[in-house]
PDB file of C-alpha atoms in Angstrom:
ATOM      1  CA  MET P   8     -81.213 -11.335 -49.214  1.00 65.00           C
ATOM      2  CA  GLU P   9     -83.151 -12.161 -46.029  1.00 69.00           C
ATOM      3  CA  ARG P  10     -80.835 -15.080 -45.255  1.00 73.00           C
ATOM      4  CA  MET P  11     -77.781 -12.852 -45.711  1.00 81.00           C
ATOM      5  CA  ILE P  12     -79.226 -10.249 -43.321  1.00 80.00           C
ATOM      6  CA  ALA P  13     -79.874 -12.962 -40.713  1.00 78.00           C
ATOM      7  CA  ARG P  14     -76.294 -14.272 -40.997  1.00 84.00           C
ATOM      8  CA  ILE P  15     -74.834 -10.770 -40.614  1.00 89.00           C
ATOM      9  CA  GLY P  16     -77.104 -10.181 -37.616  1.00 88.00           C
ATOM     10  CA  TRP P  17     -75.854 -13.328 -35.877  1.00 90.00           C
ATOM     11  CA  TRP P  18     -72.224 -12.367 -36.526  1.00 93.00           C
ATOM     12  CA  LEU P  19     -72.786  -8.913 -35.042  1.00 95.00           C
ATOM     13  CA  PHE P  20     -74.590 -10.464 -32.077  1.00 94.00           C
ATOM     14  CA  ALA P  21     -71.660 -12.829 -31.442  1.00 95.00           C
ATOM     15  CA  LEU P  22     -69.208  -9.904 -31.475  1.00 96.00           C
ATOM     16  CA  ALA P  23     -71.403  -7.878 -29.098  1.00 96.00           C
ATOM     17  CA  ALA P  24     -71.776 -10.849 -26.733  1.00 96.00           C
ATOM     18  CA  LEU P  25     -67.999 -11.427 -26.724  1.00 97.00           C
ATOM     19  CA  TYR P  26     -67.346  -7.726 -26.053  1.00 96.00           C
ATOM     20  CA  THR P  27     -69.833  -7.804 -23.170  1.00 96.00           C
ATOM     21  CA  LEU P  28     -68.190 -10.898 -21.680  1.00 97.00           C
ATOM     22  CA  VAL P  29     -64.687  -9.395 -21.879  1.00 97.00           C
ATOM     23  CA  GLY P  30     -65.890  -6.057 -20.500  1.00 96.00           C
ATOM     24  CA  THR P  31     -67.737  -7.661 -17.584  1.00 97.00           C
ATOM     25  CA  ILE P  32     -64.696  -9.735 -16.598  1.00 97.00           C
ATOM     26  CA  GLY P  33     -62.476  -6.649 -16.899  1.00 96.00           C
ATOM     27  CA  ASN P  34     -64.921  -4.665 -14.762  1.00 96.00           C
ATOM     28  CA  ARG P  35     -64.835  -7.289 -12.012  1.00 96.00           C
ATOM     29  CA  ILE P  36     -61.024  -7.315 -12.005  1.00 96.00           C
ATOM     30  CA  ALA P  37     -60.639  -3.522 -12.075  1.00 96.00           C
ATOM     31  CA  SER P  38     -63.269  -2.857  -9.378  1.00 95.00           C
ATOM     32  CA  HIS P  39     -61.930  -5.429  -6.916  1.00 95.00           C
ATOM     33  CA  SER P  40     -60.780  -3.961  -3.581  1.00 94.00           C
ATOM     34  CA  TYR P  41     -57.967  -5.796  -1.794  1.00 96.00           C
ATOM     35  CA  ILE P  42     -58.360  -6.096   1.998  1.00 96.00           C
ATOM     36  CA  ILE P  43     -55.167  -6.762   3.960  1.00 96.00           C
ATOM     37  CA  PRO P  44     -55.311  -7.582   7.709  1.00 96.00           C
ATOM     38  CA  LEU P  45     -52.542  -5.742   9.543  1.00 96.00           C
ATOM     39  CA  THR P  46     -51.383  -5.454  13.158  1.00 96.00           C
ATOM     40  CA  LEU P  47     -50.331  -1.921  14.084  1.00 96.00           C
ATOM     41  CA  GLU P  48     -47.037  -2.801  15.689  1.00 96.00           C
ATOM     42  CA  PRO P  49     -43.665  -1.461  14.488  1.00 96.00           C
ATOM     43  CA  GLY P  50     -41.859  -4.207  12.598  1.00 95.00           C
ATOM     44  CA  HIS P  51     -45.016  -6.026  11.502  1.00 96.00           C
ATOM     45  CA  SER P  52     -45.673  -6.379   7.777  1.00 96.00           C
ATOM     46  CA  ALA P  53     -48.155  -7.848   5.313  1.00 96.00           C
ATOM     47  CA  GLN P  54     -48.125  -8.673   1.609  1.00 96.00           C
ATOM     48  CA  VAL P  55     -50.719  -8.822  -1.142  1.00 96.00           C
ATOM     49  CA  ASN P  56     -50.612  -9.912  -4.784  1.00 96.00           C
ATOM     50  CA  VAL P  57     -52.330  -7.349  -6.999  1.00 96.00           C
ATOM     51  CA  LEU P  58     -53.626  -7.633 -10.565  1.00 96.00           C
ATOM     52  CA  ARG P  59     -53.965  -4.487 -12.668  1.00 95.00           C
ATOM     53  CA  LEU P  60     -55.106  -4.220 -16.292  1.00 95.00           C
ATOM     54  CA  HIS P  61     -53.333  -0.851 -16.692  1.00 93.00           C
ATOM     55  CA  PRO P  62     -50.618   0.915 -14.664  1.00 93.00           C
ATOM     56  CA  ASP P  63     -52.088   2.416 -11.511  1.00 92.00           C
ATOM     57  CA  TYR P  64     -51.065   3.985  -8.205  1.00 92.00           C
ATOM     58  CA  VAL P  65     -51.437   2.739  -4.620  1.00 94.00           C
ATOM     59  CA  ASP P  66     -54.544   4.267  -3.015  1.00 93.00           C
ATOM     60  CA  LEU P  67     -54.961   3.186   0.627  1.00 95.00           C
ATOM     61  CA  GLU P  68     -57.517   3.455   3.416  1.00 94.00           C
ATOM     62  CA  LEU P  69     -57.108   2.249   6.989  1.00 95.00           C
ATOM     63  CA  TRP P  70     -60.235   0.778   8.604  1.00 94.00           C
ATOM     64  CA  HIS P  71     -60.520   0.673  12.404  1.00 94.00           C
ATOM     65  CA  ALA P  72     -63.236  -1.203  14.275  1.00 92.00           C
ATOM     66  CA  TYR P  73     -65.350   0.519  16.904  1.00 87.00           C
ATOM     67  CA  ALA P  74     -68.194  -0.495  19.203  1.00 83.00           C
ATOM     68  CA  GLN P  75     -71.598   1.135  19.555  1.00 78.00           C
ATOM     69  CA  GLY P  76     -71.260   4.474  21.337  1.00 77.00           C
ATOM     70  CA  GLN P  77     -67.458   4.472  21.135  1.00 82.00           C
ATOM     71  CA  GLU P  78     -65.988   7.796  19.979  1.00 83.00           C
ATOM     72  CA  ARG P  79     -62.325   6.895  19.379  1.00 88.00           C
ATOM     73  CA  PRO P  80     -60.799  10.405  19.505  1.00 87.00           C
ATOM     74  CA  GLU P  81     -57.353   8.917  18.765  1.00 89.00           C
ATOM     75  CA  LEU P  82     -58.449   8.577  15.118  1.00 88.00           C
ATOM     76  CA  GLY P  83     -58.620  12.345  14.671  1.00 84.00           C
ATOM     77  CA  ARG P  84     -61.289  14.673  13.369  1.00 82.00           C
ATOM     78  CA  TYR P  85     -61.691  15.849   9.782  1.00 74.00           C
ATOM     79  CA  SER P  86     -61.598  19.626  10.123  1.00 69.00           C
ATOM     80  CA  HIS P  87     -59.054  21.496   8.031  1.00 62.00           C
ATOM     81  CA  GLU P  88     -57.969  24.878   6.732  1.00 64.00           C
ATOM     82  CA  GLU P  89     -56.698  25.468   3.200  1.00 64.00           C
ATOM     83  CA  ARG P  90     -53.197  26.933   3.000  1.00 62.00           C
ATOM     84  CA  ALA P  91     -50.637  27.551   0.282  1.00 55.00           C
ATOM     85  CA  GLN P  92     -48.517  24.643   1.548  1.00 61.00           C
ATOM     86  CA  GLY P  93     -51.504  22.239   1.560  1.00 66.00           C
ATOM     87  CA  TYR P  94     -54.329  21.835   4.046  1.00 70.00           C
ATOM     88  CA  TYR P  95     -53.847  22.134   7.777  1.00 74.00           C
ATOM     89  CA  VAL P  96     -55.751  19.624   9.962  1.00 80.00           C
ATOM     90  CA  ASP P  97     -56.685  20.605  13.510  1.00 78.00           C
ATOM     91  CA  ASP P  98     -56.718  17.032  14.847  1.00 83.00           C
ATOM     92  CA  PRO P  99     -54.995  14.457  12.583  1.00 87.00           C
ATOM     93  CA  GLY P 100     -55.238  11.678  15.182  1.00 88.00           C
ATOM     94  CA  GLN P 101     -52.452   9.470  16.433  1.00 92.00           C
ATOM     95  CA  PRO P 102     -49.868   8.606  13.786  1.00 92.00           C
ATOM     96  CA  VAL P 103     -49.815   5.476  11.675  1.00 95.00           C
ATOM     97  CA  ILE P 104     -46.875   5.408   9.267  1.00 95.00           C
ATOM     98  CA  LEU P 105     -46.362   2.575   6.774  1.00 96.00           C
ATOM     99  CA  GLN P 106     -43.713   1.802   4.207  1.00 96.00           C
ATOM    100  CA  VAL P 107     -45.275   0.643   0.931  1.00 96.00           C
ATOM    101  CA  SER P 108     -42.856  -1.333  -1.228  1.00 95.00           C
ATOM    102  CA  THR P 109     -43.301  -2.657  -4.759  1.00 91.00           C
ATOM    103  CA  SER P 110     -40.801  -4.334  -7.055  1.00 86.00           C
ATOM    104  CA  THR P 111     -39.542  -0.948  -8.274  1.00 87.00           C
ATOM    105  CA  GLU P 112     -39.929   1.573  -5.437  1.00 92.00           C
ATOM    106  CA  SER P 113     -40.663   2.232  -1.781  1.00 94.00           C
ATOM    107  CA  VAL P 114     -42.874   5.091  -0.528  1.00 94.00           C
ATOM    108  CA  VAL P 115     -43.759   6.074   3.048  1.00 94.00           C
ATOM    109  CA  TYR P 116     -47.486   6.646   3.701  1.00 94.00           C
ATOM    110  CA  GLU P 117     -49.109   8.347   6.699  1.00 92.00           C
ATOM    111  CA  ALA P 118     -52.680   8.178   7.975  1.00 91.00           C
ATOM    112  CA  GLY P 119     -54.797  11.308   8.044  1.00 88.00           C
ATOM    113  CA  PRO P 120     -57.844  12.000  10.212  1.00 89.00           C
ATOM    114  CA  ARG P 121     -61.023   9.955   9.907  1.00 87.00           C
ATOM    115  CA  THR P 122     -62.709  10.287   6.523  1.00 85.00           C
ATOM    116  CA  GLY P 123     -65.698   7.970   6.887  1.00 86.00           C
ATOM    117  CA  ARG P 124     -67.772   6.039   9.357  1.00 84.00           C
ATOM    118  CA  GLY P 125     -69.754   2.846   8.879  1.00 83.00           C
ATOM    119  CA  ALA P 126     -71.851   0.684  11.149  1.00 82.00           C
ATOM    120  CA  HIS P 127     -68.806  -0.826  12.863  1.00 88.00           C
ATOM    121  CA  THR P 128     -65.784   0.797  11.210  1.00 91.00           C
ATOM    122  CA  ILE P 129     -64.037   4.165  10.955  1.00 91.00           C
ATOM    123  CA  SER P 130     -61.844   4.818   7.922  1.00 92.00           C
ATOM    124  CA  ARG P 131     -58.741   6.980   7.627  1.00 92.00           C
ATOM    125  CA  GLY P 132     -57.251   7.949   4.295  1.00 90.00           C
ATOM    126  CA  MET P 133     -53.540   7.335   3.754  1.00 92.00           C
ATOM    127  CA  ARG P 134     -51.254   9.392   1.531  1.00 89.00           C
ATOM    128  CA  PRO P 135     -47.513   9.723   0.887  1.00 91.00           C
ATOM    129  CA  GLN P 136     -45.752  11.451   3.756  1.00 87.00           C
ATOM    130  CA  ALA P 137     -44.417  14.910   2.940  1.00 80.00           C
ATOM    131  CA  PRO P 138     -40.916  15.825   4.208  1.00 77.00           C
ATOM    132  CA  ASP P 139     -42.176  18.775   6.270  1.00 69.00           C
ATOM    133  CA  ASP P 140     -42.043  17.265   9.793  1.00 70.00           C
ATOM    134  CA  ASP P 141     -45.496  18.739  10.488  1.00 73.00           C
ATOM    135  CA  PRO P 142     -48.047  15.993  11.346  1.00 74.00           C
ATOM    136  CA  LYS P 143     -50.934  18.441  10.854  1.00 76.00           C
ATOM    137  CA  LEU P 144     -50.017  19.468   7.293  1.00 75.00           C
ATOM    138  CA  PHE P 145     -51.196  17.294   4.394  1.00 76.00           C
ATOM    139  CA  GLY P 146     -50.983  17.615   0.625  1.00 71.00           C
ATOM    140  CA  GLY P 147     -49.307  20.500  -1.109  1.00 67.00           C
ATOM    141  CA  PRO P 148     -46.392  20.691  -3.556  1.00 69.00           C
ATOM    142  CA  THR P 149     -43.950  18.890  -1.246  1.00 69.00           C
ATOM    143  CA  GLN P 150     -46.039  15.714  -1.028  1.00 75.00           C
ATOM    144  CA  PRO P 151     -44.306  12.873  -2.929  1.00 83.00           C
ATOM    145  CA  ALA P 152     -45.995  10.919  -5.689  1.00 87.00           C
ATOM    146  CA  PRO P 153     -47.799   7.742  -4.596  1.00 90.00           C
ATOM    147  CA  ALA P 154     -46.349   4.312  -5.227  1.00 92.00           C
ATOM    148  CA  THR P 155     -47.209   2.895  -8.645  1.00 92.00           C
ATOM    149  CA  LEU P 156     -48.442  -0.521  -9.727  1.00 94.00           C
ATOM    150  CA  PRO P 157     -47.447  -1.929 -13.135  1.00 93.00           C
ATOM    151  CA  ARG P 158     -49.729  -3.666 -15.582  1.00 94.00           C
ATOM    152  CA  GLY P 159     -50.233  -7.324 -14.697  1.00 95.00           C
ATOM    153  CA  ARG P 160     -49.495  -9.052 -11.407  1.00 95.00           C
ATOM    154  CA  SER P 161     -47.286  -7.534  -8.722  1.00 95.00           C
ATOM    155  CA  THR P 162     -46.569  -7.964  -5.024  1.00 96.00           C
ATOM    156  CA  VAL P 163     -46.982  -5.082  -2.577  1.00 96.00           C
ATOM    157  CA  THR P 164     -45.491  -5.163   0.936  1.00 97.00           C
ATOM    158  CA  PHE P 165     -46.788  -2.995   3.791  1.00 97.00           C
ATOM    159  CA  SER P 166     -44.426  -2.509   6.748  1.00 97.00           C
ATOM    160  CA  VAL P 167     -45.402  -0.696   9.956  1.00 97.00           C
ATOM    161  CA  LEU P 168     -42.844   2.002  10.832  1.00 96.00           C
ATOM    162  CA  GLN P 169     -44.545   4.070  13.527  1.00 95.00           C
ATOM    163  CA  VAL P 170     -47.779   3.858  15.546  1.00 96.00           C
ATOM    164  CA  GLY P 171     -49.260   6.092  18.231  1.00 94.00           C
ATOM    165  CA  PRO P 172     -49.402   4.560  21.736  1.00 94.00           C
ATOM    166  CA  ALA P 173     -53.216   4.340  21.808  1.00 93.00           C
ATOM    167  CA  LEU P 174     -53.236   2.342  18.552  1.00 95.00           C
ATOM    168  CA  ARG P 175     -50.282   0.049  19.146  1.00 95.00           C
ATOM    169  CA  GLY P 176     -51.168  -3.630  18.796  1.00 95.00           C
ATOM    170  CA  GLU P 177     -54.576  -2.947  17.225  1.00 95.00           C
ATOM    171  CA  ARG P 178     -55.741  -5.267  14.444  1.00 95.00           C
ATOM    172  CA  VAL P 179     -56.968  -3.232  11.456  1.00 95.00           C
ATOM    173  CA  GLU P 180     -57.859  -3.679   7.799  1.00 95.00           C
ATOM    174  CA  LEU P 181     -55.833  -1.980   5.095  1.00 96.00           C
ATOM    175  CA  HIS P 182     -57.910  -1.416   1.955  1.00 96.00           C
ATOM    176  CA  LEU P 183     -56.130  -1.098  -1.380  1.00 96.00           C
ATOM    177  CA  GLU P 184     -58.732   0.821  -3.352  1.00 94.00           C
ATOM    178  CA  PRO P 185     -59.535  -0.180  -6.958  1.00 95.00           C
ATOM    179  CA  PRO P 186     -58.992   2.121  -9.958  1.00 94.00           C
ATOM    180  CA  LEU P 187     -62.584   1.560 -11.112  1.00 95.00           C
ATOM    181  CA  GLY P 188     -65.596   2.599  -9.065  1.00 93.00           C
ATOM    182  CA  VAL P 189     -69.160   3.743  -9.654  1.00 91.00           C
ATOM    183  CA  LYS P 190     -68.395   7.279  -8.420  1.00 89.00           C
ATOM    184  CA  SER P 191     -64.744   7.676  -9.449  1.00 86.00           C
ATOM    185  CA  THR P 192     -62.736   6.015 -12.199  1.00 89.00           C
ATOM    186  CA  SER P 193     -59.181   6.320 -13.504  1.00 90.00           C
ATOM    187  CA  ALA P 194     -58.936   7.496 -17.096  1.00 89.00           C
ATOM    188  CA  SER P 195     -57.532   4.188 -18.389  1.00 91.00           C
ATOM    189  CA  TYR P 196     -60.540   2.269 -17.034  1.00 94.00           C
ATOM    190  CA  GLN P 197     -63.389   4.489 -18.200  1.00 93.00           C
ATOM    191  CA  TRP P 198     -64.449   2.114 -20.988  1.00 93.00           C
ATOM    192  CA  LEU P 199     -65.192  -0.554 -18.354  1.00 96.00           C
ATOM    193  CA  TRP P 200     -67.533   1.664 -16.310  1.00 95.00           C
ATOM    194  CA  ILE P 201     -70.651   0.797 -18.344  1.00 96.00           C
ATOM    195  CA  PHE P 202     -70.284  -2.876 -17.382  1.00 96.00           C
ATOM    196  CA  PHE P 203     -71.388  -2.132 -13.822  1.00 96.00           C
ATOM    197  CA  PHE P 204     -74.806  -2.410 -15.499  1.00 96.00           C
ATOM    198  CA  TRP P 205     -74.143  -5.719 -17.218  1.00 95.00           C
ATOM    199  CA  PRO P 206     -77.634  -7.129 -16.381  1.00 96.00           C
ATOM    200  CA  VAL P 207     -79.204  -4.377 -18.511  1.00 96.00           C
ATOM    201  CA  ILE P 208     -76.764  -5.100 -21.352  1.00 96.00           C
ATOM    202  CA  VAL P 209     -77.475  -8.844 -21.148  1.00 96.00           C
ATOM    203  CA  ALA P 210     -81.225  -8.168 -21.244  1.00 96.00           C
ATOM    204  CA  GLY P 211     -80.737  -6.133 -24.426  1.00 96.00           C
ATOM    205  CA  LEU P 212     -78.674  -8.934 -25.957  1.00 95.00           C
ATOM    206  CA  ALA P 213     -81.400 -11.438 -25.070  1.00 96.00           C
ATOM    207  CA  LEU P 214     -84.019  -9.346 -26.899  1.00 95.00           C
ATOM    208  CA  TRP P 215     -81.682  -9.052 -29.868  1.00 93.00           C
ATOM    209  CA  ALA P 216     -81.189 -12.844 -29.907  1.00 93.00           C
ATOM    210  CA  LEU P 217     -84.963 -13.413 -29.835  1.00 93.00           C
ATOM    211  CA  GLY P 218     -85.382 -11.091 -32.809  1.00 90.00           C
ATOM    212  CA  LEU P 219     -82.644 -12.883 -34.736  1.00 89.00           C
ATOM    213  CA  ALA P 220     -84.133 -16.279 -33.885  1.00 88.00           C
ATOM    214  CA  TYR P 221     -87.522 -15.179 -35.224  1.00 85.00           C
ATOM    215  CA  MET P 222     -85.912 -13.841 -38.400  1.00 83.00           C
ATOM    216  CA  SER P 223     -83.940 -17.068 -38.903  1.00 81.00           C
ATOM    217  CA  TRP P 224     -87.097 -19.163 -38.428  1.00 79.00           C
ATOM    218  CA  HIS P 225     -88.995 -16.950 -40.863  1.00 73.00           C
ATOM    219  CA  VAL P 226     -86.416 -17.068 -43.656  1.00 70.00           C
ATOM    220  CA  ARG P 227     -86.083 -20.843 -43.276  1.00 66.00           C
ATOM    221  CA  ASP P 228     -89.596 -21.285 -44.688  1.00 58.00           C
ATOM    222  CA  LEU P 229     -88.883 -19.153 -47.727  1.00 53.00           C
ATOM    223  CA  PRO P 230     -88.455 -21.146 -50.959  1.00 57.00           C
ATOM    224  CA  PRO P 231     -84.880 -21.235 -52.218  1.00 58.00           C
ATOM    225  CA  ARG P 232     -84.145 -18.698 -54.889  1.00 58.00           C
ATOM    226  CA  ILE P 233     -83.576 -20.336 -58.293  1.00 54.00           C
ATOM    227  CA  PRO P 234     -80.970 -18.490 -60.308  1.00 59.00           C
ATOM    228  CA  ARG P 235     -82.160 -17.297 -63.670  1.00 60.00           C
ATOM    229  CA  SER P 236     -80.522 -19.007 -66.648  1.00 57.00           C
ATOM    230  CA  LYS P 237     -79.402 -16.856 -69.537  1.00 58.00           C
ATOM    231  CA  PRO P 238     -81.397 -17.488 -72.703  1.00 58.00           C
ATOM    232  CA  GLY P 239     -79.449 -19.343 -75.394  1.00 55.00           C
ATOM    233  CA  ARG P 240     -78.673 -17.859 -78.768  1.00 55.00           C
ATOM    234  CA  GLN P 241     -81.485 -18.540 -81.208  1.00 54.00           C
ATOM    235  CA  GLU P 242     -80.883 -19.065 -84.902  1.00 54.00           C
ATOM    236  CA  LYS P 243     -82.842 -17.046 -87.359  1.00 55.00           C
ATOM    237  CA  PRO P 244     -85.337 -19.142 -89.291  1.00 56.00           C
ATOM    238  CA  GLY P 245     -84.420 -19.991 -92.835  1.00 55.00           C
ATOM    239  CA  VAL P 246     -80.728 -19.438 -92.349  1.00 50.00           C
ATOM    240  CA  GLY P 247     -78.707 -22.552 -93.046  1.00 49.00           C
ATOM    241  CA  ARG P 248     -75.171 -23.357 -92.113  1.00 44.00           C
TER     242      ARG P 248
END
């Protein structure tokens, strides 16, 4: 019985280790952010090959460089007012309009005001351009759906359509955000979230393996079980054939 328990334990351990390996690889693929260098000049374009485990949509951020003490007012200011048509931004910044093309569709994206600031970069979120001709109005029911990415590998092309004069010719980074993150995750990728903590899982597997190794060493020293033989039929004394 002890040997059978040890064998079952090793089989379960092998399945858990394989699941952890597959999940960790899937986590790395799904959480990878693609960074595309782009020159903000009408007519310029860039391409990137994207791998997705499940269908996803194109989520973009534009990253501008800035020096210490530089304000860069041309990138806008994130101050808005909620309205029925969407949200109205006081200062959206100078326009950056891109055409995002996949193998199946083409969607026009526009940059909003600054949404984040790092040590040397300022980020601006990008979203599909609504057909309202109002550069200060974002979101709302008229905003088109974002471009979609199919399962597997696909090529995405980013073409510059329009740039404000203060930004023309600037070299920026376009970030294609992943569907899996520590703070936000698409529904199809939720099962991969736990593998951000793969070192903890591997430590648990290592302890499990040590326990199984001790059990296997212990049962090895047990004497083999000898099957009991059934007693033969005995003849009654004094009874002849």
